[in-house]
Structure formats: structure tokens, C-alpha cells
Coordinates of C-alpha atoms in Angstrom, one line a residue:
X6 CA -193.5 -55.8 164.9
X7 CA -190.9 -53.0 165.3
X8 CA -188.4 -54.1 167.9
X9 CA -186.5 -50.8 167.9
X10 CA -186.6 -48.7 171.0
X11 CA -188.0 -45.1 170.7
X12 CA -186.0 -42.1 171.6
X13 CA -187.3 -42.0 175.2
X14 CA -186.5 -45.6 175.8
X15 CA -183.0 -45.2 174.3
X16 CA -182.4 -42.3 176.6
X17 CA -183.5 -44.4 179.6
X18 CA -181.1 -47.1 178.5
X19 CA -178.2 -44.6 178.1
X20 CA -178.9 -43.0 181.5
X21 CA -179.2 -46.3 183.3
X22 CA -176.0 -47.6 181.7
X23 CA -174.2 -44.4 182.8
X24 CA -175.5 -44.5 186.4
X25 CA -175.0 -48.2 186.9
X26 CA -171.6 -48.2 185.2
X27 CA -170.1 -45.8 187.7
X28 CA -168.1 -47.1 190.6
X29 CA -170.6 -46.5 193.4
X30 CA -171.3 -48.1 196.8
X31 CA -174.9 -46.9 196.7
X32 CA -176.3 -47.7 193.2
X33 CA -179.9 -47.8 194.4
X34 CA -179.6 -44.2 195.8
X35 CA -177.8 -43.1 192.6
X36 CA -180.7 -44.5 190.5
X37 CA -183.2 -42.6 192.7
X38 CA -181.3 -39.4 192.4
X39 CA -181.2 -39.8 188.6
X40 CA -185.0 -40.1 188.5
X41 CA -184.9 -43.7 187.3
X42 CA -187.1 -45.0 190.1
X43 CA -189.9 -42.6 189.1
X44 CA -190.2 -43.5 185.4
X45 CA -193.7 -45.1 185.8
X46 CA -194.9 -42.8 188.7
X47 CA -197.6 -40.3 187.7
X48 CA -196.4 -36.8 186.9
X49 CA -198.5 -35.3 189.8
X50 CA -196.3 -37.2 192.2
X51 CA -193.0 -36.2 190.6
X52 CA -192.6 -39.0 188.1
X53 CA -192.5 -39.3 184.3
X54 CA -195.8 -41.1 183.8
X55 CA -194.2 -43.8 181.6
X56 CA -195.1 -47.5 181.4
X57 CA -194.1 -51.1 181.3
X58 CA -191.7 -50.9 178.3
X59 CA -189.8 -48.0 179.8
X60 CA -189.5 -49.9 183.1
X61 CA -188.4 -53.0 181.2
X62 CA -185.6 -51.1 179.5
X63 CA -184.3 -50.1 182.9
X64 CA -184.6 -53.6 184.3
X65 CA -182.7 -55.0 181.3
X66 CA -179.8 -52.6 182.0
X67 CA -179.8 -53.7 185.7
X68 CA -179.5 -57.3 184.5
X69 CA -176.9 -56.4 181.9
X70 CA -174.6 -55.2 184.7
X71 CA -175.7 -57.7 187.3
X72 CA -176.1 -55.0 189.9
X73 CA -177.6 -56.1 193.2
X74 CA -180.4 -53.6 193.6
X75 CA -184.1 -54.2 194.3
X76 CA -185.2 -53.0 190.9
X77 CA -187.4 -56.0 189.9
X78 CA -189.0 -56.0 193.4
X79 CA -189.7 -52.3 193.7
X80 CA -190.5 -51.3 190.1
X81 CA -192.2 -54.4 188.5
X82 CA -193.8 -55.8 191.6
X83 CA -194.5 -52.6 193.5
X84 CA -194.6 -49.3 191.5
X85 CA -196.3 -50.7 188.3
X86 CA -199.1 -52.5 190.1
X87 CA -199.8 -49.5 192.4
X88 CA -199.9 -47.2 189.4
X89 CA -202.1 -49.5 187.4
X90 CA -204.5 -50.7 190.0
X91 CA -204.2 -48.5 193.1
X92 CA -206.7 -45.7 193.9
X93 CA -205.5 -42.2 193.6
X94 CA -205.4 -42.0 197.4
X95 CA -203.3 -45.2 197.6
X96 CA -200.9 -43.9 194.9
X97 CA -200.5 -40.6 196.9
X98 CA -199.8 -42.6 200.1
X99 CA -197.5 -45.3 198.8
X100 CA -195.5 -44.1 195.8
X101 CA -193.6 -41.3 197.6
X102 CA -191.8 -44.1 199.5
X103 CA -190.0 -44.8 196.3
X104 CA -189.9 -41.3 194.6
X105 CA -188.8 -39.3 197.7
X106 CA -187.3 -41.9 200.0
X107 CA -185.8 -44.3 197.5
X108 CA -187.5 -47.1 199.5
X109 CA -188.0 -50.7 198.6
X110 CA -191.2 -52.4 197.7
X111 CA -191.9 -56.0 196.9
X112 CA -194.6 -58.5 196.2
X113 CA -195.3 -61.9 197.8
X114 CA -196.9 -64.0 195.1
X115 CA -195.6 -67.6 195.1
X116 CA -196.5 -70.2 197.7
X117 CA -195.0 -73.6 198.6
X118 CA -195.4 -75.8 195.5
X119 CA -197.4 -73.0 193.8
X120 CA -195.2 -70.6 191.7
X121 CA -197.1 -67.4 190.9
X122 CA -200.6 -69.0 191.2
X123 CA -203.6 -67.4 189.5
X124 CA -205.7 -68.5 192.5
X125 CA -203.7 -67.9 195.7
X126 CA -204.0 -70.2 198.7
X127 CA -203.3 -67.3 201.0
X128 CA -206.6 -66.0 202.4
X129 CA -208.0 -62.6 203.4
X130 CA -211.1 -61.4 205.1
X131 CA -212.7 -58.1 205.8
X132 CA -211.9 -56.6 209.2
X133 CA -213.3 -53.1 209.8
X134 CA -211.9 -50.6 207.3
X135 CA -209.4 -53.1 205.9
X136 CA -208.6 -56.8 205.7
X137 CA -206.5 -59.3 207.5
X138 CA -204.5 -61.9 205.5
X139 CA -203.1 -65.3 206.5
X140 CA -200.7 -67.6 204.6
X141 CA -197.2 -68.4 203.6
X142 CA -195.2 -66.9 200.7
X143 CA -191.9 -68.0 199.2
X144 CA -189.5 -66.6 196.6
X145 CA -190.2 -63.0 197.8
X146 CA -187.4 -60.8 196.4
X147 CA -185.8 -58.5 199.0
X148 CA -188.4 -59.5 201.6
X149 CA -186.4 -58.3 204.6
X150 CA -185.6 -54.9 203.1
X151 CA -189.1 -54.0 201.9
X152 CA -191.1 -51.2 203.4
X153 CA -194.3 -52.5 201.8
X154 CA -195.3 -55.9 200.6
X155 CA -198.0 -56.5 198.0
X156 CA -199.5 -59.9 198.8
X157 CA -201.7 -61.9 196.5
X158 CA -204.6 -63.5 198.4
X159 CA -208.1 -64.9 197.9
X160 CA -210.9 -62.7 199.4
X161 CA -214.5 -63.9 199.2
X162 CA -213.7 -66.3 196.5
X163 CA -211.8 -63.9 194.2
X164 CA -208.0 -63.1 193.9
X165 CA -206.9 -59.7 195.2
X166 CA -203.7 -57.9 196.1
X167 CA -203.3 -56.7 199.7
X168 CA -200.8 -54.1 200.7
X169 CA -199.1 -55.1 204.0
X170 CA -196.7 -53.3 206.3
X171 CA -193.9 -55.9 207.0
X172 CA -193.5 -54.6 210.6
X173 CA -197.2 -54.9 211.4
X174 CA -198.5 -57.5 213.8
X175 CA -198.9 -60.9 212.3
X176 CA -196.1 -60.5 209.7
X177 CA -192.7 -62.2 209.8
X178 CA -190.1 -62.0 207.0
X179 CA -186.9 -63.9 206.4
X180 CA -184.7 -64.4 203.4
X181 CA -187.2 -64.9 200.5
X182 CA -190.1 -65.9 202.8
X183 CA -193.1 -64.1 204.3
X184 CA -195.5 -65.6 206.9
X185 CA -198.8 -63.9 207.6
X186 CA -201.1 -64.6 210.5
X187 CA -204.1 -62.3 210.5
X188 CA -201.9 -59.5 209.3
X189 CA -203.7 -56.2 208.6
X190 CA -203.6 -54.6 205.2
X191 CA -205.6 -52.7 202.5
X192 CA -206.9 -54.1 199.3
X193 CA -205.2 -52.5 196.3
X194 CA -207.8 -50.7 194.2
X195 CA -210.4 -50.4 197.1
X196 CA -210.6 -47.2 199.1
X197 CA -210.6 -47.4 202.9
X198 CA -213.7 -45.3 203.1
X199 CA -215.9 -47.6 201.1
X200 CA -219.1 -48.6 202.8
X201 CA -219.6 -52.2 204.0
X202 CA -220.8 -54.4 201.1
X203 CA -219.5 -52.1 198.4
X204 CA -215.8 -52.8 198.8
X205 CA -215.3 -54.8 195.7
X206 CA -212.2 -54.7 193.4
X207 CA -213.1 -53.6 189.9
X208 CA -212.7 -55.3 187.5
X209 CA -212.7 -58.6 189.4
X210 CA -209.3 -60.0 190.0
X211 CA -207.6 -57.3 187.8
X212 CA -204.9 -56.4 190.3
X213 CA -204.0 -60.0 191.2
X214 CA -203.9 -61.1 187.5
X215 CA -202.0 -57.9 186.6
X216 CA -199.3 -58.2 189.2
X217 CA -198.7 -61.8 188.1
X218 CA -198.2 -60.7 184.5
X219 CA -196.0 -57.8 185.6
X220 CA -193.9 -60.2 187.7
X221 CA -193.2 -62.4 184.7
X222 CA -192.6 -59.5 182.4
X223 CA -190.2 -57.9 184.8
X224 CA -188.3 -61.1 185.4
X225 CA -187.9 -61.7 181.7
X226 CA -186.6 -58.2 181.2
X227 CA -184.0 -58.6 183.9
X228 CA -183.1 -62.1 182.5
X229 CA -182.7 -60.5 179.0
X230 CA -180.0 -58.2 180.4
X231 CA -178.3 -60.9 182.5
X232 CA -177.8 -63.1 179.5
X233 CA -176.7 -60.2 177.3
X234 CA -174.2 -59.0 179.9
X235 CA -172.8 -62.5 180.5
X236 CA -172.4 -62.9 176.7
X237 CA -170.6 -59.5 176.4
X238 CA -168.2 -60.4 179.2
X239 CA -167.5 -63.8 177.6
X240 CA -166.9 -62.4 174.1
X241 CA -164.3 -60.0 175.5
X242 CA -162.6 -62.7 177.4
X243 CA -162.3 -65.2 174.5
X244 CA -161.2 -62.4 172.2
X245 CA -158.3 -61.4 174.4
X246 CA -157.3 -64.6 176.3
X247 CA -154.6 -66.5 174.4
X248 CA -153.7 -70.2 174.3
X249 CA -151.0 -71.7 172.1
X250 CA -150.4 -68.2 170.8
X251 CA -153.9 -67.6 169.5
X252 CA -157.1 -66.0 171.0
X253 CA -159.6 -68.5 172.4
X254 CA -162.1 -67.1 169.9
X255 CA -160.2 -68.6 167.0
X256 CA -160.8 -72.1 168.3
X257 CA -163.9 -73.7 166.7
X258 CA -165.1 -75.3 169.9
X259 CA -165.1 -71.9 171.8
X260 CA -166.7 -70.1 168.8
X261 CA -169.5 -72.6 168.5
X262 CA -170.3 -72.4 172.3
X263 CA -170.4 -68.6 172.1
X264 CA -172.7 -68.8 169.1
X265 CA -175.1 -71.0 171.1
X266 CA -175.2 -68.5 173.9
X267 CA -175.8 -65.7 171.3
X268 CA -178.8 -67.6 169.9
X269 CA -180.2 -68.1 173.4
X270 CA -179.6 -64.4 174.3
X271 CA -181.2 -63.0 171.1
X272 CA -184.2 -65.3 171.4
X273 CA -184.8 -64.3 175.0
X274 CA -184.4 -60.6 174.1
X275 CA -187.1 -60.8 171.4
X276 CA -189.4 -63.0 173.6
X277 CA -189.0 -60.7 176.6
X278 CA -189.6 -57.5 174.5
X279 CA -192.8 -59.1 173.0
X280 CA -194.0 -60.1 176.4
X281 CA -193.4 -56.7 178.0
X282 CA -195.2 -55.0 175.0
X283 CA -198.3 -57.2 175.0
X284 CA -198.5 -58.6 178.6
X285 CA -200.4 -61.5 176.9
X286 CA -200.3 -64.8 178.7
X287 CA -199.1 -66.7 175.7
X288 CA -196.2 -64.3 175.1
X289 CA -195.4 -64.2 178.8
X290 CA -195.5 -68.0 179.0
X291 CA -193.1 -68.3 176.0
X292 CA -190.6 -65.7 177.4
X293 CA -190.7 -67.2 180.9
X294 CA -190.2 -70.7 179.6
X295 CA -187.2 -69.6 177.5
X296 CA -185.8 -67.8 180.6
X297 CA -186.2 -70.8 182.8
X298 CA -184.9 -73.3 180.2
X299 CA -182.0 -71.5 178.5
X300 CA -180.7 -68.6 180.7
X301 CA -178.9 -70.7 183.4
X302 CA -177.4 -73.2 181.0
X303 CA -176.2 -70.4 178.7
X304 CA -174.5 -68.6 181.7
X305 CA -173.0 -71.9 182.7
X306 CA -171.4 -72.1 179.3
X307 CA -170.0 -68.6 179.8
X308 CA -168.6 -69.8 183.1
X309 CA -167.0 -72.7 181.3
X310 CA -165.4 -70.5 178.7
X311 CA -163.8 -68.4 181.4
X312 CA -162.1 -71.3 183.0
X313 CA -160.9 -70.7 186.5
X314 CA -161.4 -67.0 186.1
X315 CA -165.1 -67.4 186.1
X316 CA -165.0 -68.8 189.7
X317 CA -163.0 -65.8 191.0
X318 CA -165.4 -63.8 193.4
X319 CA -163.7 -60.6 192.4
X320 CA -164.7 -61.2 188.8
X321 CA -168.3 -60.4 187.8
X322 CA -169.3 -63.7 186.2
X323 CA -170.5 -65.2 189.5
X324 CA -173.1 -62.3 189.8
X325 CA -174.6 -63.2 186.4
X326 CA -174.9 -66.9 187.4
X327 CA -176.5 -66.0 190.7
X328 CA -179.1 -63.7 189.1
X329 CA -179.9 -66.3 186.4
X330 CA -180.4 -68.9 189.1
X331 CA -182.7 -66.6 191.2
X332 CA -184.8 -65.6 188.2
X333 CA -185.3 -69.2 187.2
X334 CA -186.5 -70.0 190.7
X335 CA -188.7 -66.9 190.7
X336 CA -190.6 -67.9 187.6
X337 CA -191.1 -71.5 188.8
X338 CA -188.5 -73.5 187.0
X339 CA -188.4 -75.3 183.6
X340 CA -191.1 -77.9 184.2
X341 CA -193.6 -75.5 185.7
X342 CA -193.1 -73.0 182.9
X343 CA -193.5 -75.7 180.3
X344 CA -196.7 -76.9 181.9
X345 CA -198.1 -73.4 182.1
X346 CA -197.9 -72.7 178.4
X347 CA -201.3 -72.7 176.8
X348 CA -201.0 -75.1 173.9
X349 CA -204.6 -74.4 172.6

């Protein structure tokens, strides 16, 4: 397998690095103005018509700089599922929120004690031209800022994705949590004008299964960048910080710890790239497990190598640690990811 980025992907990486590397109080707006939020949007709607790998390259750059923007939520959990599974009418209605308004989308997939379940406990039923959905979701990124929420639910015995307006009746959002009580919405991939009895998602469960895979792929892409960015910061620190008249990097203990972080970072990079390329459950499971098992301990080592400087809130290391912690929680933690790997 060729792990080299093509020219388009390298240009996306360069542009993202330039935009995110600038001193800006509004990095999300800057990304939108640079066209980075429209990478996967169809060309007819003002986008570039690109795919998962190009979006993953952007997400990795966001993680590399530990920038607090809703990129994972909007792009991997919102734009990509709508492009892949939404009807043309749904795409025309929903995607301009991101392309033109630089709005925020997210997805509510996990439930209490059920990280990213294939069969959601949240339920939906037909109600007139749409559906109503009820249930509780956790670990919802940027829940309070989102203008649309894609909710995984079970409808007539099959998993679907329901697009919900967070200000609609029956929806309440708080930090990372969404509660739904007969909240109105539309099923992703099913037109509102479909006749009664013909409103079936096709193929069965494709959107619900697809958004789960895209969520894992996106999280791994961000995690790849987080670990790479933390490592870069640490290498610079131990190379310039002196003790006993020598750089920290010349001490064997420090060098060995940096080497361990490098191995973890390179492994996650290759696993994440493979998972984003294939979207195969086995590849996704391997990458998500490595993210959950290795990213946070590796960033912890970077913290340790920085000494007291790593705890300074004006220094960026705490952002990497916070993002690694959130990503670990998002994918379900080490034990869950290990149990989810298909050993057959």
C-alpha cells in the first residue's frame, strides 16, 4: 500500500497548516473562507467533491495544532454522511449551512454504556411526513453549538440516521449530551415526499453503519494529528532545554521516552490512514484501539518531559492532552475498543 499523499492531499495539508498556523481569534471562520469546510461538498453546491481521505488530511492538521474547532463534528459526523447518504434534496437543504454560513453540524451516536452502537437504543417512529425520535445520547461533540444533529436511532427494527433541529420541541442539549422526547426529524436518505409504506432507507442501515465508520475514521485522523503535534512540540523542547549544561535530548532516559512516543505516533498514523482509506471494520477497530490505548499515555509522557512547563495554561501542551482525552472517550475507551475488535 502506498502511504504517500497525492498532490491534492498535500495541497490541502499545506493550506490547512497555513490557515491554522496564523494567529486568529476565529479559526473556524478562516477555514470556511479558505474553502476547507467544503472539501467533500458536491461541486454543484460550491464544494470540491472530494472524499474521506481529503477530509482526514484536514482533520489531522487540526489535531496537529490542537485547534479548538468543530471539525470532527461538522465534517466527519455531518458533511460526509449527508454527502454519502442524503438525498439530493437533503444535500441542497443542509449543506449550505456549512458552505455558506460556516455553521456547525454534529452527530449523536453514543448512548449511556453503549459507545457508538451498531444497534441504537434510541427509537424513532413515523409521524406524518417525517419521524419523531426519543432517547438519550452522550459524548456528542459540540452539542450546544450545532445547528443540526444527526441522530442514530432504530426505526421499525432497523438502524437509521435522523436529522434533528436542536431547537425543535422535544430536544434538549447540554455539554456533550442530547435528550430527545418525541423530537421531530427527517430520515437521512429518505425523501419527505415518499408515499406511506415506501419510506425505506436503501440499502438497509447504510447511513447508520456508515456514520459509525466515519466517526471512528475521523476520530483516528484527529488523534493522528494530536499525537504528531505533541511529539513535535516535545522534540523541540528537549532539544533546546538544557540541564547540567547539556540539552535534555542527550540524556538516555529522555531519548528513550521520546522514541516510545515516536513509535506510538507512527503506528497510529499508519493505522489511521489505512482505516480512512478502507473504512473496513477491522482496520477501523485496530486504529481506534491504538488511539484509545496509546494516544493518552504517549501525550502524558510528553507532558512529563516538559516538566512544569507542560502544566502552564499559556503553553499548548494542555490542549493536546485535552484532545487526546476527549477522543479516547469518544471512541469508547480501551476496554471497549479491545472487545470490539473482530478476532475471527
